[in-house]
mmCIF file of C-alpha atoms and ligand atoms in Angstrom:
data_model
loop_
_atom_site.group_PDB
_atom_site.id
_atom_site.type_symbol
_atom_site.label_atom_id
_atom_site.label_comp_id
_atom_site.label_asym_id
_atom_site.label_seq_id
_atom_site.Cartn_x
_atom_site.Cartn_y
_atom_site.Cartn_z
ATOM 1 C CA MET A 50 0.000 0.000 0.000
ATOM 2 C CA GLU A 51 1.232 3.521 -0.841
ATOM 3 C CA HIS A 52 0.941 6.476 1.501
ATOM 4 C CA LEU A 53 0.529 10.070 0.382
ATOM 5 C CA LEU A 54 0.334 13.341 2.283
ATOM 6 C CA GLY A 55 -1.914 16.126 0.939
ATOM 7 C CA PHE A 56 -1.840 19.800 1.962
ATOM 8 C CA ASP A 57 -4.699 22.202 1.329
ATOM 9 C CA ILE A 58 -3.165 25.572 2.175
ATOM 10 C CA GLY A 59 -5.894 28.184 2.015
ATOM 11 C CA GLY A 60 -5.969 31.866 2.881
ATOM 12 C CA THR A 61 -7.639 31.218 6.245
ATOM 13 C CA LYS A 62 -6.963 27.564 7.123
ATOM 14 C CA THR A 63 -4.522 24.771 6.316
ATOM 15 C CA GLU A 64 -5.487 21.098 6.230
ATOM 16 C CA VAL A 65 -3.006 18.208 6.099
ATOM 17 C CA SER A 66 -4.287 14.675 5.436
ATOM 18 C CA LEU A 67 -2.621 11.286 5.199
ATOM 19 C CA PHE A 68 -4.038 8.891 2.588
ATOM 20 C CA ALA A 69 -3.491 5.187 1.937
ATOM 21 C CA LEU A 70 -3.820 4.151 -1.711
ATOM 22 C CA GLY A 71 -5.192 0.786 -2.793
ATOM 23 C CA GLY A 72 -6.240 -0.757 0.508
ATOM 24 C CA GLY A 73 -9.611 -1.794 -0.934
ATOM 25 C CA ASP A 74 -11.686 -0.169 1.813
ATOM 26 C CA GLY A 75 -11.164 3.494 0.929
ATOM 27 C CA ASP A 76 -13.251 6.600 1.455
ATOM 28 C CA PHE A 77 -12.841 7.665 -2.188
ATOM 29 C CA LYS A 78 -12.606 5.908 -5.540
ATOM 30 C CA VAL A 79 -9.805 7.215 -7.703
ATOM 31 C CA SER A 80 -9.021 6.764 -11.383
ATOM 32 C CA THR A 81 -5.237 6.262 -11.827
ATOM 33 C CA LYS A 82 -3.204 5.467 -14.928
ATOM 34 C CA ASP A 83 -3.278 1.798 -13.861
ATOM 35 C CA GLY A 84 -7.079 1.762 -13.550
ATOM 36 C CA LYS A 85 -9.453 2.328 -10.646
ATOM 37 C CA SER A 86 -8.192 2.251 -7.092
ATOM 38 C CA ASP A 87 -9.252 3.720 -3.749
ATOM 39 C CA LEU A 88 -7.991 6.130 -1.146
ATOM 40 C CA LYS A 89 -8.534 5.983 2.570
ATOM 41 C CA VAL A 90 -8.050 8.920 4.943
ATOM 42 C CA LEU A 91 -5.815 7.683 7.779
ATOM 43 C CA ALA A 92 -5.430 10.988 9.602
ATOM 44 C CA SER A 93 -6.248 14.639 9.073
ATOM 45 C CA LYS A 94 -5.469 17.843 10.979
ATOM 46 C CA ARG A 95 -6.171 21.531 10.505
ATOM 47 C CA MET A 96 -4.625 24.758 11.659
ATOM 48 C CA PRO A 97 -5.312 28.437 10.943
ATOM 49 C CA THR A 98 -3.146 29.939 8.185
ATOM 50 C CA SER A 99 -2.985 33.189 10.279
ATOM 51 C CA ARG A 100 -1.306 35.210 7.550
ATOM 52 C CA GLN A 101 -0.855 38.256 9.828
ATOM 53 C CA ASP A 102 1.886 36.370 11.785
ATOM 54 C CA GLY A 103 4.109 36.064 8.720
ATOM 55 C CA TYR A 104 5.621 33.188 6.781
ATOM 56 C CA GLU A 105 8.319 32.067 9.266
ATOM 57 C CA THR A 106 5.736 31.468 12.018
ATOM 58 C CA TYR A 107 3.441 29.758 9.542
ATOM 59 C CA LEU A 108 6.186 27.378 8.365
ATOM 60 C CA LYS A 109 7.180 26.553 11.956
ATOM 61 C CA ASN A 110 3.560 25.617 12.809
ATOM 62 C CA LEU A 111 3.233 23.590 9.601
ATOM 63 C CA LEU A 112 6.425 21.632 10.360
ATOM 64 C CA GLU A 113 4.917 20.682 13.731
ATOM 65 C CA LEU A 114 1.616 19.639 12.153
ATOM 66 C CA ILE A 115 3.173 17.223 9.609
ATOM 67 C CA PRO A 116 4.675 14.694 12.113
ATOM 68 C CA ALA A 117 1.482 14.976 14.204
ATOM 69 C CA VAL A 118 -0.535 13.758 11.198
ATOM 70 C CA THR A 119 1.842 10.949 10.190
ATOM 71 C CA LYS A 120 2.103 9.798 13.802
ATOM 72 C CA GLU A 121 -1.683 9.589 14.078
ATOM 73 C CA GLY A 122 -1.679 7.414 10.937
ATOM 74 C CA SER A 123 1.207 5.272 12.321
ATOM 75 C CA ILE A 124 3.477 6.121 9.370
ATOM 76 C CA GLU A 125 7.052 7.436 9.362
ATOM 77 C CA ILE A 126 7.616 10.520 7.192
ATOM 78 C CA ASP A 127 10.338 8.607 5.287
ATOM 79 C CA ASP A 128 7.767 5.936 4.352
ATOM 80 C CA LEU A 129 5.629 8.412 2.380
ATOM 81 C CA GLU A 130 5.629 7.918 -1.416
ATOM 82 C CA GLY A 131 5.111 11.627 -1.876
ATOM 83 C CA MET A 132 3.498 14.870 -0.808
ATOM 84 C CA GLY A 133 1.222 17.241 -2.718
ATOM 85 C CA LEU A 134 0.656 20.893 -1.870
ATOM 86 C CA GLY A 135 -2.249 23.082 -2.942
ATOM 87 C CA LEU A 136 -1.341 26.758 -2.478
ATOM 88 C CA PRO A 137 -3.682 29.796 -2.434
ATOM 89 C CA GLY A 138 -2.278 31.314 -5.633
ATOM 90 C CA SER A 139 -0.481 30.662 -8.910
ATOM 91 C CA VAL A 140 2.613 28.510 -8.752
ATOM 92 C CA HIS A 141 5.741 28.538 -10.915
ATOM 93 C CA PRO A 142 5.769 25.139 -12.715
ATOM 94 C CA GLU A 143 9.519 24.625 -12.218
ATOM 95 C CA THR A 144 10.494 26.348 -8.971
ATOM 96 C CA GLY A 145 7.227 25.622 -7.117
ATOM 97 C CA LYS A 146 7.273 29.178 -5.724
ATOM 98 C CA MET A 147 3.981 31.005 -5.316
ATOM 99 C CA LEU A 148 3.804 33.796 -7.881
ATOM 100 C CA ASN A 149 0.663 35.718 -6.911
ATOM 101 C CA GLY A 150 -2.420 35.353 -4.734
ATOM 102 C CA ASN A 151 -4.312 37.157 -2.004
ATOM 103 C CA THR A 152 -2.266 35.468 0.796
ATOM 104 C CA HIS A 153 0.583 37.943 0.369
ATOM 105 C CA MET A 154 2.977 36.472 2.953
ATOM 106 C CA MET A 155 3.389 33.370 0.769
ATOM 107 C CA ILE A 156 4.242 35.168 -2.487
ATOM 108 C CA GLY A 157 7.771 34.273 -3.628
ATOM 109 C CA LYS A 158 8.040 31.506 -1.004
ATOM 110 C CA ASP A 159 9.037 27.930 -1.796
ATOM 111 C CA VAL A 160 6.861 26.065 0.718
ATOM 112 C CA ALA A 161 7.677 22.643 -0.774
ATOM 113 C CA GLY A 162 11.412 23.362 -0.776
ATOM 114 C CA ASP A 163 11.296 24.569 2.826
ATOM 115 C CA ILE A 164 9.442 21.395 3.915
ATOM 116 C CA ARG A 165 11.891 19.211 1.985
ATOM 117 C CA GLU A 166 14.897 20.889 3.574
ATOM 118 C CA ALA A 167 13.528 20.925 7.141
ATOM 119 C CA LEU A 168 12.426 17.271 7.048
ATOM 120 C CA GLY A 169 15.160 15.914 4.778
ATOM 121 C CA PHE A 170 12.368 14.471 2.627
ATOM 122 C CA ARG A 171 13.614 12.745 -0.540
ATOM 123 C CA SER A 172 10.439 11.517 -2.325
ATOM 124 C CA PRO A 173 8.478 13.677 -4.806
ATOM 125 C CA ILE A 174 6.623 16.811 -3.689
ATOM 126 C CA ALA A 175 4.095 18.166 -6.199
ATOM 127 C CA VAL A 176 2.822 21.747 -5.962
ATOM 128 C CA ASN A 177 -0.060 23.537 -7.648
ATOM 129 C CA ASN A 178 -2.722 26.106 -6.893
ATOM 130 C CA ASP A 179 -5.694 25.058 -4.760
ATOM 131 C CA ALA A 180 -8.280 25.477 -7.511
ATOM 132 C CA SER A 181 -6.342 23.118 -9.794
ATOM 133 C CA CYS A 182 -6.194 20.593 -6.940
ATOM 134 C CA PHE A 183 -9.959 20.869 -6.533
ATOM 135 C CA ALA A 184 -10.462 20.389 -10.278
ATOM 136 C CA LEU A 185 -8.156 17.338 -10.296
ATOM 137 C CA ALA A 186 -9.840 15.703 -7.297
ATOM 138 C CA GLU A 187 -13.248 16.145 -8.918
ATOM 139 C CA ALA A 188 -11.937 14.843 -12.257
ATOM 140 C CA LEU A 189 -10.361 11.666 -10.834
ATOM 141 C CA CYS A 190 -12.558 10.930 -7.785
ATOM 142 C CA GLY A 191 -15.845 12.820 -8.171
ATOM 143 C CA ALA A 192 -17.479 14.569 -11.119
ATOM 144 C CA GLY A 193 -15.304 12.679 -13.647
ATOM 145 C CA LEU A 194 -16.614 9.323 -12.409
ATOM 146 C CA LYS A 195 -20.163 10.702 -12.615
ATOM 147 C CA TYR A 196 -19.594 11.913 -16.180
ATOM 148 C CA GLU A 197 -18.152 8.520 -17.128
ATOM 149 C CA ALA A 198 -21.191 6.774 -15.617
ATOM 150 C CA ASP A 199 -23.674 9.160 -17.297
ATOM 151 C CA HIS A 200 -22.053 9.362 -20.746
ATOM 152 C CA GLY A 201 -19.709 6.366 -21.017
ATOM 153 C CA LEU A 202 -16.648 8.509 -21.764
ATOM 154 C CA PRO A 203 -13.560 7.402 -19.789
ATOM 155 C CA ILE A 204 -11.760 9.958 -17.614
ATOM 156 C CA SER A 205 -8.637 9.650 -19.785
ATOM 157 C CA ARG A 206 -10.628 11.286 -22.617
ATOM 158 C CA GLN A 207 -12.520 13.914 -20.611
ATOM 159 C CA GLN A 208 -11.860 17.653 -20.522
ATOM 160 C CA SER A 209 -13.227 19.658 -17.615
ATOM 161 C CA ILE A 210 -13.033 22.874 -15.650
ATOM 162 C CA GLY A 211 -13.270 23.096 -11.867
ATOM 163 C CA ILE A 212 -14.322 26.473 -10.482
ATOM 164 C CA ILE A 213 -14.210 27.594 -6.868
ATOM 165 C CA LEU A 214 -16.844 30.149 -5.940
ATOM 166 C CA GLY A 215 -15.721 30.931 -2.398
ATOM 167 C CA THR A 216 -13.937 33.874 -0.802
ATOM 168 C CA GLY A 217 -12.306 34.194 -4.208
ATOM 169 C CA CYS A 218 -12.966 32.756 -7.657
ATOM 170 C CA GLY A 219 -10.330 30.400 -9.025
ATOM 171 C CA GLY A 220 -10.269 27.680 -11.616
ATOM 172 C CA GLY A 221 -8.412 24.650 -12.811
ATOM 173 C CA LEU A 222 -8.388 23.144 -16.301
ATOM 174 C CA ILE A 223 -8.172 19.369 -16.655
ATOM 175 C CA TYR A 224 -7.230 17.496 -19.810
ATOM 176 C CA GLY A 225 -7.328 13.685 -19.826
ATOM 177 C CA GLY A 226 -7.023 13.391 -16.048
ATOM 178 C CA LYS A 227 -4.116 15.840 -15.777
ATOM 179 C CA ILE A 228 -3.905 19.486 -14.706
ATOM 180 C CA LEU A 229 -3.329 21.797 -17.673
ATOM 181 C CA ASN A 230 -0.828 24.200 -16.122
ATOM 182 C CA GLY A 231 0.201 26.513 -18.870
ATOM 183 C CA GLY A 232 3.855 27.236 -19.548
ATOM 184 C CA LYS A 233 4.751 29.760 -16.846
ATOM 185 C CA GLY A 234 2.332 29.116 -13.982
ATOM 186 C CA GLY A 235 -0.300 31.698 -14.919
ATOM 187 C CA GLY A 236 -2.891 29.306 -16.352
ATOM 188 C CA GLY A 237 -6.381 28.763 -14.991
ATOM 189 C CA GLU A 238 -6.627 32.226 -13.398
ATOM 190 C CA ILE A 239 -10.158 32.578 -14.711
ATOM 191 C CA GLY A 240 -11.224 34.771 -11.782
ATOM 192 C CA HIS A 241 -9.085 37.526 -13.242
ATOM 193 C CA THR A 242 -10.663 37.685 -16.666
ATOM 194 C CA THR A 243 -12.950 40.635 -17.391
ATOM 195 C CA LEU A 244 -16.624 39.961 -16.775
ATOM 196 C CA VAL A 245 -17.879 43.563 -16.536
ATOM 197 C CA THR A 246 -16.318 46.229 -18.766
ATOM 198 C CA ASP A 247 -15.176 49.240 -16.667
ATOM 199 C CA GLY A 248 -16.371 47.376 -13.559
ATOM 200 C CA HIS A 249 -15.028 47.429 -9.991
ATOM 201 C CA PRO A 250 -11.251 47.787 -9.570
ATOM 202 C CA CYS A 251 -9.483 44.516 -8.632
ATOM 203 C CA TYR A 252 -6.356 44.017 -6.488
ATOM 204 C CA CYS A 253 -4.681 42.528 -9.577
ATOM 205 C CA GLY A 254 -4.739 45.972 -11.199
ATOM 206 C CA ARG A 255 -7.550 45.366 -13.700
ATOM 207 C CA MET A 256 -11.222 46.381 -13.697
ATOM 208 C CA GLY A 257 -14.323 44.189 -13.634
ATOM 209 C CA CYS A 258 -12.626 40.841 -12.902
ATOM 210 C CA ALA A 259 -14.968 37.833 -12.587
ATOM 211 C CA GLU A 260 -13.860 37.284 -8.976
ATOM 212 C CA LEU A 261 -15.418 40.629 -7.978
ATOM 213 C CA TYR A 262 -18.844 39.438 -9.144
ATOM 214 C CA LEU A 263 -18.823 35.672 -8.542
ATOM 215 C CA ALA A 264 -17.073 35.143 -5.190
ATOM 216 C CA GLY A 265 -19.165 35.152 -2.002
ATOM 217 C CA PRO A 266 -18.123 38.674 -0.956
ATOM 218 C CA ALA A 267 -19.561 40.004 -4.246
ATOM 219 C CA LEU A 268 -23.093 39.054 -3.164
ATOM 220 C CA GLU A 269 -22.500 40.573 0.253
ATOM 221 C CA LYS A 270 -21.341 43.854 -1.272
ATOM 222 C CA ASN A 271 -24.637 44.093 -3.149
ATOM 223 C CA MET A 272 -26.695 43.661 0.015
ATOM 224 C CA PRO A 273 -24.668 45.179 2.854
ATOM 225 C CA GLY A 274 -25.063 43.659 6.307
ATOM 226 C CA LYS A 275 -26.125 40.217 5.034
ATOM 227 C CA LYS A 276 -24.053 37.047 4.614
ATOM 228 C CA ALA A 277 -24.251 35.289 1.228
ATOM 229 C CA THR A 278 -26.220 32.378 2.720
ATOM 230 C CA GLU A 279 -28.764 34.813 4.228
ATOM 231 C CA ILE A 280 -29.202 36.520 0.864
ATOM 232 C CA PHE A 281 -30.044 33.156 -0.753
ATOM 233 C CA GLU A 282 -32.485 32.360 2.066
ATOM 234 C CA LEU A 283 -34.210 35.727 1.648
ATOM 235 C CA ALA A 284 -34.386 35.236 -2.122
ATOM 236 C CA GLU A 285 -36.098 31.900 -1.578
ATOM 237 C CA LYS A 286 -38.710 33.741 0.486
ATOM 238 C CA LYS A 287 -39.155 36.106 -2.490
ATOM 239 C CA ASP A 288 -37.621 39.128 -0.783
ATOM 240 C CA PRO A 289 -37.415 41.536 -3.794
ATOM 241 C CA ALA A 290 -33.994 43.018 -2.955
ATOM 242 C CA ALA A 291 -32.385 39.614 -2.336
ATOM 243 C CA LEU A 292 -34.062 38.169 -5.421
ATOM 244 C CA ALA A 293 -32.585 40.969 -7.546
ATOM 245 C CA VAL A 294 -29.085 40.268 -6.156
ATOM 246 C CA VAL A 295 -29.387 36.500 -6.765
ATOM 247 C CA ASN A 296 -30.801 36.943 -10.267
ATOM 248 C CA ASP A 297 -27.996 39.333 -11.167
ATOM 249 C CA TYR A 298 -25.503 36.777 -9.802
ATOM 250 C CA ARG A 299 -27.036 33.975 -11.867
ATOM 251 C CA GLN A 300 -26.884 36.108 -15.008
ATOM 252 C CA LYS A 301 -23.216 36.920 -14.466
ATOM 253 C CA LEU A 302 -22.365 33.285 -13.687
ATOM 254 C CA CYS A 303 -24.073 32.235 -16.919
ATOM 255 C CA ASP A 304 -22.111 34.810 -18.961
ATOM 256 C CA PHE A 305 -18.892 33.656 -17.308
ATOM 257 C CA LEU A 306 -19.562 29.980 -18.048
ATOM 258 C CA ILE A 307 -20.382 30.777 -21.682
ATOM 259 C CA ASN A 308 -17.021 32.567 -22.017
ATOM 260 C CA LEU A 309 -15.204 29.555 -20.564
ATOM 261 C CA ASN A 310 -17.149 27.136 -22.646
ATOM 262 C CA ASN A 311 -16.613 28.986 -25.926
ATOM 263 C CA PHE A 312 -12.909 29.013 -25.112
ATOM 264 C CA TYR A 313 -12.295 25.456 -23.817
ATOM 265 C CA ASP A 314 -15.339 23.328 -24.760
ATOM 266 C CA PRO A 315 -15.231 21.075 -21.667
ATOM 267 C CA HIS A 316 -17.389 17.981 -21.215
ATOM 268 C CA TYR A 317 -18.423 19.316 -17.838
ATOM 269 C CA ILE A 318 -17.805 22.181 -15.451
ATOM 270 C CA VAL A 319 -17.846 21.421 -11.725
ATOM 271 C CA LEU A 320 -18.488 24.126 -9.143
ATOM 272 C CA GLY A 321 -17.090 24.148 -5.602
ATOM 273 C CA GLY A 322 -16.753 26.634 -2.752
ATOM 274 C CA GLY A 323 -19.390 28.182 -0.483
ATOM 275 C CA VAL A 324 -21.670 29.651 -3.175
ATOM 276 C CA SER A 325 -21.732 26.338 -5.098
ATOM 277 C CA LYS A 326 -23.827 24.815 -2.304
ATOM 278 C CA GLN A 327 -26.807 27.001 -3.345
ATOM 279 C CA THR A 328 -28.863 24.760 -5.621
ATOM 280 C CA VAL A 329 -30.771 27.724 -7.094
ATOM 281 C CA ILE A 330 -27.720 28.754 -9.154
ATOM 282 C CA TYR A 331 -27.988 25.521 -11.190
ATOM 283 C CA GLU A 332 -31.683 25.923 -12.045
ATOM 284 C CA GLY A 333 -32.096 26.299 -15.804
ATOM 285 C CA LEU A 334 -28.368 27.004 -16.177
ATOM 286 C CA GLU A 335 -27.539 24.266 -18.714
ATOM 287 C CA GLU A 336 -30.554 25.275 -20.865
ATOM 288 C CA GLU A 337 -29.502 28.936 -20.753
ATOM 289 C CA LEU A 338 -25.948 28.003 -21.759
ATOM 290 C CA GLY A 339 -27.271 25.859 -24.588
ATOM 291 C CA LYS A 340 -29.137 28.839 -26.057
ATOM 292 C CA LYS A 341 -26.256 31.285 -25.870
ATOM 293 C CA MET A 342 -23.147 29.274 -26.703
ATOM 294 C CA PHE A 343 -21.423 29.840 -30.044
ATOM 295 C CA VAL A 344 -21.759 26.166 -30.964
ATOM 296 C CA SER A 345 -25.301 25.361 -29.927
ATOM 297 C CA GLY A 346 -26.472 21.938 -28.804
ATOM 298 C CA LYS A 347 -23.123 21.052 -27.214
ATOM 299 C CA THR A 348 -23.935 22.139 -23.687
ATOM 300 C CA PRO A 349 -21.524 20.951 -21.015
ATOM 301 C CA ASN A 350 -22.909 19.429 -17.844
ATOM 302 C CA ILE A 351 -22.726 21.844 -14.931
ATOM 303 C CA TYR A 352 -22.146 19.732 -11.826
ATOM 304 C CA GLN A 353 -22.289 20.704 -8.205
ATOM 305 C CA HIS A 354 -19.165 19.391 -6.428
ATOM 306 C CA GLN A 355 -19.357 15.632 -5.830
ATOM 307 C CA LEU A 356 -16.742 15.505 -3.073
ATOM 308 C CA SER A 357 -16.948 17.074 0.355
ATOM 309 C CA ASP A 358 -14.754 19.951 1.556
ATOM 310 C CA SER A 359 -11.822 17.511 1.415
ATOM 311 C CA ALA A 360 -11.530 17.856 -2.383
ATOM 312 C CA GLY A 361 -8.615 20.299 -2.051
ATOM 313 C CA VAL A 362 -6.460 18.115 0.144
ATOM 314 C CA LEU A 363 -7.373 15.014 -1.860
ATOM 315 C CA GLY A 364 -6.476 16.692 -5.162
ATOM 316 C CA ALA A 365 -3.137 17.815 -3.710
ATOM 317 C CA ALA A 366 -2.272 14.263 -2.625
ATOM 318 C CA ILE A 367 -3.207 12.600 -5.922
ATOM 319 C CA MET A 368 -1.055 14.988 -7.948
ATOM 320 C CA VAL A 369 1.810 12.719 -6.907
ATOM 321 C CA LEU A 370 0.177 9.820 -8.802
HETATM 322 ZN ZN1 LIG B 119 -8.392 40.751 -10.914
#
């Protein structure tokens, strides 16, 4: 049996999980290049990312968390086949350093390299951004299996997009069961493509980025004093102001998905993150896409996430495969 360690390093919390591959009694099915296998969670721990304390403190806490997780799973760190890290930003494909993201203290840092050096770890460490890890986990363990069951197309021939609609809006492109990274680490940053011309200014320096309209805080900005979940609840009760905010959101999400679809033509798009839990955003969405896409009649399936909140950490771990 192989053992893998996955890291989901987010802007607010960090989760580290130990997985066993191929034990036969796993928590998740996974499609690997050798066929279908399974993954079992042996141990999992979380800690706050607490970005205000700086990177050195963060790394010190992380280096204490790692042996705590492996110990709970009765594994020595040297027995791990590999580690996978999902970072809250874009990652340089060769150096593994974080290039940009809203967790500023991590920009320019080589988290994988620092772990390797501190622990003397010699097996592979894979690094990517958290949205790509989510997209990969869904492709190999969640939505991809559903698409294969529904349409008979194997995962090795599927193309998909995973989108996180959470505190930010990020995306990952998957091609044949692999993350499509781009050449220089800037791929998949779909949250920073223009959705509204001359729209709100974004921290990236542009105007009207998709993230400013599709992430949870966007809804909250349009109805001050209410959390995104409350706005959806009010809309369900036909509160006119909340309904207007939700309808505007749905319209913008539809436009965004049409842009992505016209560009990449995926078999399916899978949505994750807090806002993706609202079932109302899926109502009539595929039909609407079908009417407005450049090539009509080729609507992708729009899936709600099939895995729990552990998709990030799972995707990070299976990158090693
Ligand atoms: Zn932006």
